[in-house]
Every structure is written in structure tokens, then in C-alpha cells.
Short mmCIF file of C-alpha atoms in Angstrom, two decimals:
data_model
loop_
_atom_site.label_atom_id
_atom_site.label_comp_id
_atom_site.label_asym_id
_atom_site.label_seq_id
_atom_site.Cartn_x
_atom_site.Cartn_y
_atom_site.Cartn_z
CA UNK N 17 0.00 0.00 0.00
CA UNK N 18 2.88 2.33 0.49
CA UNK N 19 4.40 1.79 -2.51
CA UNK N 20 1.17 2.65 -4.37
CA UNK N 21 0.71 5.38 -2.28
CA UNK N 22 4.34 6.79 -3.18
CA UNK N 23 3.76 5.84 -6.67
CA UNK N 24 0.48 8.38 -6.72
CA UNK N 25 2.23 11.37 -5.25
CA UNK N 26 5.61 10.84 -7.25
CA UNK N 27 3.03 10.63 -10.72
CA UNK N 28 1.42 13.97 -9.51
CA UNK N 29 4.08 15.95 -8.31
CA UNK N 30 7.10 15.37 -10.50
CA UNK N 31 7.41 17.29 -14.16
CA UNK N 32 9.85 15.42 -15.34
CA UNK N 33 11.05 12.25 -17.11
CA UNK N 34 11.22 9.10 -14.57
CA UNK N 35 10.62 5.66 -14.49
CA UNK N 36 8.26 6.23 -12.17
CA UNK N 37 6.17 7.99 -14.44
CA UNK N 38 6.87 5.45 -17.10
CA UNK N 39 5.00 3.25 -14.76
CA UNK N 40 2.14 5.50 -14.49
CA UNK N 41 1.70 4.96 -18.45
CA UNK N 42 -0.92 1.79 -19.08
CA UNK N 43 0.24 1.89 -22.80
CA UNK N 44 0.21 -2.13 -24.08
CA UNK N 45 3.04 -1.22 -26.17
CA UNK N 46 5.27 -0.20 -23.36
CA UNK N 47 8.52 -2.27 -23.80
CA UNK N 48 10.88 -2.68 -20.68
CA UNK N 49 14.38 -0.65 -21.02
CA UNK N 50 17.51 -2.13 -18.83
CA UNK N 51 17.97 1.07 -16.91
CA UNK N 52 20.22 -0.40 -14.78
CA UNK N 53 22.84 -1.11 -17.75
CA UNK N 54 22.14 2.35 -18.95
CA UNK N 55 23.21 3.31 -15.54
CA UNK N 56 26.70 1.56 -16.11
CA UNK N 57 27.07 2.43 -19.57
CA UNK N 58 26.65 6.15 -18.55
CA UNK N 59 28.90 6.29 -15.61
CA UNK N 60 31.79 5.21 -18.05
CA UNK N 61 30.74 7.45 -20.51
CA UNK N 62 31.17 10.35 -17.87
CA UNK N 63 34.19 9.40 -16.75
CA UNK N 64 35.64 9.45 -19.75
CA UNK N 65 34.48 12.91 -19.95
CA UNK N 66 35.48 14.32 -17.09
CA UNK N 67 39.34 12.79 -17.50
CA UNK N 68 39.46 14.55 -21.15
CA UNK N 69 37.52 17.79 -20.73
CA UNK N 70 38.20 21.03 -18.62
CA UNK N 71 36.89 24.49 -18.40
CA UNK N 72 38.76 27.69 -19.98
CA UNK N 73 37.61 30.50 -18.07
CA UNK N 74 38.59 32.77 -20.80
CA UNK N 75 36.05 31.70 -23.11
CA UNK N 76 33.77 30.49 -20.80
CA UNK N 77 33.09 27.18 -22.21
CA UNK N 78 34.05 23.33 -21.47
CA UNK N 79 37.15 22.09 -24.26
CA UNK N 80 38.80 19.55 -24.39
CA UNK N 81 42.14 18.54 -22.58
CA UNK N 82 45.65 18.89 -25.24
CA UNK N 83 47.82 20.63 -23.56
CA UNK N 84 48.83 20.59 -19.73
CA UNK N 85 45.17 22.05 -18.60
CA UNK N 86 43.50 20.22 -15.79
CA UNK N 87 40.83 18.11 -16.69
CA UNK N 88 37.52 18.18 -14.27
CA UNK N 89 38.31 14.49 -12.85
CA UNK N 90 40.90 16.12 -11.03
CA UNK N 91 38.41 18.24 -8.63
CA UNK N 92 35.20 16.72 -9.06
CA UNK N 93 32.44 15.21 -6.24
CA UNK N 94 30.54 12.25 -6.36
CA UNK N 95 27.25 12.14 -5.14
CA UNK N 96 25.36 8.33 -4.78
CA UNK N 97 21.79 8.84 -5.96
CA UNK N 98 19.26 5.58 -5.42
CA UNK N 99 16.26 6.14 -7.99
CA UNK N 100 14.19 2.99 -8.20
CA UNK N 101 16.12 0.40 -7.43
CA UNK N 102 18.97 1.76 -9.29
CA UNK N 103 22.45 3.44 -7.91
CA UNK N 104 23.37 6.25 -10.16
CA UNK N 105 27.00 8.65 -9.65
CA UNK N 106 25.81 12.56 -9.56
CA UNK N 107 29.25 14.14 -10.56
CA UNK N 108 29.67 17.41 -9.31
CA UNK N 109 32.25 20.12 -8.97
CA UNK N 110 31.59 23.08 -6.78
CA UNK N 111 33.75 26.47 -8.00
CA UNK N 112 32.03 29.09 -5.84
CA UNK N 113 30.29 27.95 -2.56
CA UNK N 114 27.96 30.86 -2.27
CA UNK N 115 26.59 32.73 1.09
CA UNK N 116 23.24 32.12 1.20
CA UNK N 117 20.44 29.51 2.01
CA UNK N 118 21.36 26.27 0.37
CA UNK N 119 18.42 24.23 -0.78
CA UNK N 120 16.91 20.97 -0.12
CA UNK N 121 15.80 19.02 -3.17
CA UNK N 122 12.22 20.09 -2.50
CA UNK N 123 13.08 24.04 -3.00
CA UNK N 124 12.59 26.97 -5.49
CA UNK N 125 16.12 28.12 -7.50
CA UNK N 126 16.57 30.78 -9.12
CA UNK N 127 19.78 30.10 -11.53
CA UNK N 128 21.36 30.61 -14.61
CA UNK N 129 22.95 27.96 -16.76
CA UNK N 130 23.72 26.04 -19.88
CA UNK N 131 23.54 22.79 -20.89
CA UNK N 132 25.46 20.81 -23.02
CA UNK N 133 25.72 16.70 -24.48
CA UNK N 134 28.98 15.10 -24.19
CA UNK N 135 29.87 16.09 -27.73
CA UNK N 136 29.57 19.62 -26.30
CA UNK N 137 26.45 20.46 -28.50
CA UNK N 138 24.16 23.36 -26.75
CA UNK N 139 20.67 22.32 -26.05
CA UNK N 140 19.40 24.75 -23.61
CA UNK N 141 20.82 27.87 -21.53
CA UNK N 142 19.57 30.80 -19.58
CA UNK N 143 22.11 33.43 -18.88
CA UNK N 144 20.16 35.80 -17.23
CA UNK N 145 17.77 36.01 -14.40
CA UNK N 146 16.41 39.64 -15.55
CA UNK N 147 14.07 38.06 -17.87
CA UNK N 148 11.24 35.51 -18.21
CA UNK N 149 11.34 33.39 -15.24
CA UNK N 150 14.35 32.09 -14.08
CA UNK N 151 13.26 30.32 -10.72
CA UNK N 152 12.54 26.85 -10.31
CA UNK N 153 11.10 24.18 -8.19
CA UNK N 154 13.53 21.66 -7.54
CA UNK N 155 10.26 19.19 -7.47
CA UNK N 156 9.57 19.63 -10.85
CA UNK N 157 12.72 19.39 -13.26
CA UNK N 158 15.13 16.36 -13.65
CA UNK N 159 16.88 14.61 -10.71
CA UNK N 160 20.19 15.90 -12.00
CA UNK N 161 19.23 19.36 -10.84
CA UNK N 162 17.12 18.06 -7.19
CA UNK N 163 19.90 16.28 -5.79
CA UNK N 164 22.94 18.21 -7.75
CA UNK N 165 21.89 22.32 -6.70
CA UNK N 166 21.85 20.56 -2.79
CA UNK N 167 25.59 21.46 -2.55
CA UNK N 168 25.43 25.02 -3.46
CA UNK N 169 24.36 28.38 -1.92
CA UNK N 170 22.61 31.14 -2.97
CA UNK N 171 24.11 34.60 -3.62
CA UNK N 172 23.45 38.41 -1.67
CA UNK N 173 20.72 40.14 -3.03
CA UNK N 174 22.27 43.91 -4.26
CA UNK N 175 19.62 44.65 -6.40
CA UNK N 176 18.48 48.47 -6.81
CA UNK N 177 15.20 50.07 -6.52
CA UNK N 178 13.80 50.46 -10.23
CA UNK N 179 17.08 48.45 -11.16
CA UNK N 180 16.74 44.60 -12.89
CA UNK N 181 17.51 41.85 -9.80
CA UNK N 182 21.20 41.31 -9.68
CA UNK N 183 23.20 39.27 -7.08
CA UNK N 184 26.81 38.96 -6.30
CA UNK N 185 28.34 36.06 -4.51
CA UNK N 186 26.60 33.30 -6.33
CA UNK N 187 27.24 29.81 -6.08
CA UNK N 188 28.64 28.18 -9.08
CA UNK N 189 29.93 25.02 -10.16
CA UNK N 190 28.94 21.90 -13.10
CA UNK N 191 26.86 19.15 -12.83
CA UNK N 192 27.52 15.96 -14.18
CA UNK N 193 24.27 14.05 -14.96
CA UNK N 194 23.60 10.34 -15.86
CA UNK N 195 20.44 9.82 -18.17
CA UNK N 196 18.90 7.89 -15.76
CA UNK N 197 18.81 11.22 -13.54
CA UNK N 198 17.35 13.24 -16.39
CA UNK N 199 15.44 12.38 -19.36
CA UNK N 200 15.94 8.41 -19.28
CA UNK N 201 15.58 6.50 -22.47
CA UNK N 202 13.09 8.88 -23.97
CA UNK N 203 15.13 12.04 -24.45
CA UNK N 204 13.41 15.77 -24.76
CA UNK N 205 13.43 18.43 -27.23
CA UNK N 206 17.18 18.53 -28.72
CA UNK N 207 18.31 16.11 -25.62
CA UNK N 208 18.44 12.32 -27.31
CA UNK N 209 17.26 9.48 -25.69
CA UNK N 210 20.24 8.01 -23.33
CA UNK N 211 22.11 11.46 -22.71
CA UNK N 212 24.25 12.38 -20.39
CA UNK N 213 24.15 15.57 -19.61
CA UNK N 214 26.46 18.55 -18.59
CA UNK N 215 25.18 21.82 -16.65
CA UNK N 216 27.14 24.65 -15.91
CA UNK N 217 25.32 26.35 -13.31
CA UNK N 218 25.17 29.94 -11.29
CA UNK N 219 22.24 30.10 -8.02
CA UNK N 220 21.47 33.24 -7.72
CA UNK N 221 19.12 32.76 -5.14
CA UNK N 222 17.17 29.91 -2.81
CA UNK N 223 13.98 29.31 -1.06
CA UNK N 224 12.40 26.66 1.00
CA UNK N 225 8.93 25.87 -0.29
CA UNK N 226 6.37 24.89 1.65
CA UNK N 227 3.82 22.82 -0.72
CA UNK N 228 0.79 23.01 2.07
CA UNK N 229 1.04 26.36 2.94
CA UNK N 230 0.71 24.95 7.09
CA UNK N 231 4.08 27.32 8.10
CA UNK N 232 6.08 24.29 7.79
CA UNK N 233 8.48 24.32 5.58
CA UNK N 234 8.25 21.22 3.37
CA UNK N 235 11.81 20.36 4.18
CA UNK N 236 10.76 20.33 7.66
CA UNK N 237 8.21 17.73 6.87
CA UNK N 238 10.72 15.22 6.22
CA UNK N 239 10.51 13.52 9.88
CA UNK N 240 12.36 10.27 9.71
CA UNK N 241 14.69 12.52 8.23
CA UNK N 242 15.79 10.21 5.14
CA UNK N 243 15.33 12.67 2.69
CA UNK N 244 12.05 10.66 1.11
CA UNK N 245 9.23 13.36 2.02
CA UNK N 246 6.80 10.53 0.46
CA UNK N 247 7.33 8.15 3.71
CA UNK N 248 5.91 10.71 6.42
CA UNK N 249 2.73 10.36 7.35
CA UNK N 250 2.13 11.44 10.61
CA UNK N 251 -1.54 10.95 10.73
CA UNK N 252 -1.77 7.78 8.21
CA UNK N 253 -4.52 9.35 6.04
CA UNK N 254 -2.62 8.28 2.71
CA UNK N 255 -1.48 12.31 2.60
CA UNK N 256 2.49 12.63 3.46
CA UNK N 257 3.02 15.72 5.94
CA UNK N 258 4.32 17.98 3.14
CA UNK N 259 0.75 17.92 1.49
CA UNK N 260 -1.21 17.44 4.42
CA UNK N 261 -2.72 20.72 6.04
CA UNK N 262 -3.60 18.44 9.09
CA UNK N 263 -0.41 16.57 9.75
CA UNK N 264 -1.56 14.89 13.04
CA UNK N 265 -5.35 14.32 11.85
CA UNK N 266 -6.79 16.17 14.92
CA UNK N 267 -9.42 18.14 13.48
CA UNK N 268 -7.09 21.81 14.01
CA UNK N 269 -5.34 22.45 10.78
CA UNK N 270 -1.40 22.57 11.59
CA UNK N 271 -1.25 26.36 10.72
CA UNK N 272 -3.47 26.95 13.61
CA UNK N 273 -1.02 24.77 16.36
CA UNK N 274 0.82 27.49 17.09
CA UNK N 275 0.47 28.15 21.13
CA UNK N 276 2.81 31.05 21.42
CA UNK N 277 1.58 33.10 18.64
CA UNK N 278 5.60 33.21 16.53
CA UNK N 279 3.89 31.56 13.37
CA UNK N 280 5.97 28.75 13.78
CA UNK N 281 4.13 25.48 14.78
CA UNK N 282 7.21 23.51 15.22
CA UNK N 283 8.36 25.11 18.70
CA UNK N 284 4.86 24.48 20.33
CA UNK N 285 4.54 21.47 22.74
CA UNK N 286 1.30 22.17 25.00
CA UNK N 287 1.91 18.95 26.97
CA UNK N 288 5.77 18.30 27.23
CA UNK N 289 5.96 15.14 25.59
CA UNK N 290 8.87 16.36 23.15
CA UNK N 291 6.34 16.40 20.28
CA UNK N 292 4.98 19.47 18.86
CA UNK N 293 1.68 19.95 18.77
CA UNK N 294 0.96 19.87 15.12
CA UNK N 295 2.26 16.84 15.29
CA UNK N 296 0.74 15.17 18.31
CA UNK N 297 -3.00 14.39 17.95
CA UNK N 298 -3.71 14.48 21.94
CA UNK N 299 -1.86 17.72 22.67
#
């Protein structure tokens, strides 16, 4: 029941390209895809790439190693995603930290970037954050970017009144992504099917979402604390705590559990047991 349960909210919830929502798809003609090999076959793929390519900061792009430049494999991170059932390698390499709120994988971004296939062709970029709408939920693009933005910070806001938004002390850095953590076997736009992708990457600016509007941040809402918001369900209603504007099912919506008046229901503990009150059904 949990699974299904879990299946439901990841169909509704995530925009992107999964397996998961594969699943959701009742198409007869649906033919299974070794993701798993794809997996391996990727990994290899990227580390080939990161042991011949670097970055030239003087033309701001990603070349290739022939000289005595220092190719990314040198300096990058690894970060060990599990998607269903399968381990993936997130590759990532961190060049400016940043100073502000770093995100959970649940957030709102606001970044620039560009994105590039292995054989360095363009397929998408946004280098400003003046224009359009730059800011994104981390719930609703590819894994690559929900796990990978986790390890930077957002800049200081210096913007001027009447001026466009500008911030200085961004965090910056490139993602390394494995198809499987982006757009799978099925590809999108001018991304193929099977491709590895590679994000530079500027965050401008973070913020912590909260998808129930209960003045609990959504990250919050994660209270086994593995990082699977899906899981916690305080109240067992088939609603995890992140959606739920009731967490503990006792009839007072969690916005309203707030004792002291500070609009923060997570400090409030009427009866001492050492859980708050929007969480505790007989408080």
C-alpha cells in the first residue's frame, strides 16, 4: 500500500522524465528498457568525460584537454543517488560555494545555466535572471538538478530600486548528470534518448517551499529525516506531511497549532511530551 501510495504522489508531483512515471503509463506497447545497464554504460561514458575535458575561463566554455590544462576528474564530487532500485553517480564540482540559504531538493532556485551533451552540442541555456522566469522548483525538473543544486548556496541580493535583480556572490559550479537522472531512455526536445548531460550552473538565489502552505516548511516535513518526504505520514490518512494541512489528523489544521503566537508550529509542545503539537493528535 505504500508503494502505491508513493507511486500516486511521485506521478502527480514530479514534471519530469522518470521511471516512475513510465510506470504510471498503461500503454500495451510499453517495452521494458535495462535502466540499470544504462546506468553503467553512462557512468563510463562520464568518466571518460570528465578525465578529457576542462573548463577555460577565458572563453567560458568546457574544451577539451591537449595541452597541460587540468581536466575536471581532477576536482570533481561524487554524489550516490538511489532512484528505483537503481544506484546512479551525480558528478559534481563546486567552484564558488555561495553565502546564502542552500536548498533541499524540494526548493525553489533561481539560476542561470547552460547545458550541453557530451559532444559539447548546446541544447538549452539561460544566462540571465532579468528576464522571463528564471526560478525553479527543484520538485519539478530532472533529478540531475534536485539532488545536484543541494551542494550550493545562494548569492546576496544587491539589487536596486527600479534596477533589474542582480546578485553577487553566487554559487557556481557543473553538474555531471547520468540519463537515468534526467530524461531516461526517452530524451526531450534537442536532448536524445540516453544522454548524459552537462550543466554549468550559477544560483542566484534559494527558497524553501512549503507545498501546504501549514508554516512548515516542506523540508521540515521530512521527519524520519531520510530525505524521502513521500514516507511521512504522521496521521496515516494516505497524505504525506508535506501535502497534508492536518499533519496529526486532529481536526485543528497545523497552521493553527501554534500556542505562542511566533507563526511557527514547530516550537509548540502544549503537553511536554517532546512532540509538537501539530504533530501530536492528543496535545
Amino acid at each position: 500500500m505504500m508503494k502505491l501510495k508513493q507511486l500516486f504522489y511521485l506521478c502527480l508531483f514530479v514534471g519530469v522524465l522518470s521511471t516512475v512515471i513510465v510506470g504510471c503509463d498503461d500503454d500495451d506497447d510499453f517495452q521494458p528498457f535495462d535502466h540499470a545497464a544504462q546506468a553503467v554504460i553512462d557512468d563510463e561514458a562520464l568518466v571518460d568525460y570528465l578525465k578529457t575535458h576542462y573548463y577555460n575561463e577565458d572563453l567560458d566554455s568546457i574544451k577539451e584537454v591537449d595541452n597541460s590544462q587540468i581536466p575536471f576528474f581532477d576536482n570533481v564530487s561524487t554524489m550516490v543517488v538511489e532512484e528505483n532500485e537503481i544506484t546512479y553517480n551525480l558528478y559534481y564540482i563546486v567552484t564558488e560555494e555561495g553565502v546564502g540559504y542552500q536548498p533541499s531538493k524540494i526548493d525553489r532556485v533561481l539560476t542561470t545555466y547552460r547545458g550541453e551533451l557530451l559532444d559539447g552540442t548546446v541544447f538549452d541555456f539561460r544566462n540571465s535572471i532579468a528576464v522571463g522566469n528564471p526560478w525553479f522548483s527543484l520538485q519539478s525538473v530532472i533529478k540531475g538538478w534536485s539532488y545536484g543544486f543541494t551542494h550550493f548556496k545562494g548569492g546576496t541580493n544587491i539589487s536596486m530600486p527600479g534596477a533589474p535583480i542582480e546578485f553577487e556572490d553566487i554559487g557556481e559550479g557543473f553538474l555531471f548528470i547520468p540519463s537515468g537522472l534526467a530524461y531516461l531512455n526517452g530524451g526531450s526536445g534537442n536532448v536524445p534518448p540516453n544522454a548524459p548531460l552537462v550543466f554549468t550552473v550559477g544560483l542566484h538565489d534559494a527558497v524553501p517551499e512549503d507545498h501546504d502552505s501549514d508554516t512548515v516548511a516542506s523540508n521540515l516535513e521530512d521527519i524520519d529525516g531520510d530525505g524521502d518526504l513521500l514516507n511521512d505520514d504522521t496521521d496515516g490518512d494516505g497524505i504525506p506531511d508535506y501535502l497534508d494541512v492536518d499533519d496529526d489528523g486532529d481536526g485543528t489544521n497545523t497552521i493553527d497549532e501554534d500556542a505562542n503566537g511566533d507563526g511557527d508550529p514547530t516550537n509548540d509542545d502544549t503537553d511536554g511530551d517532546g512532540t509538537p503539537d501539530y504533530l501530536d493528535s492528543d496535545s
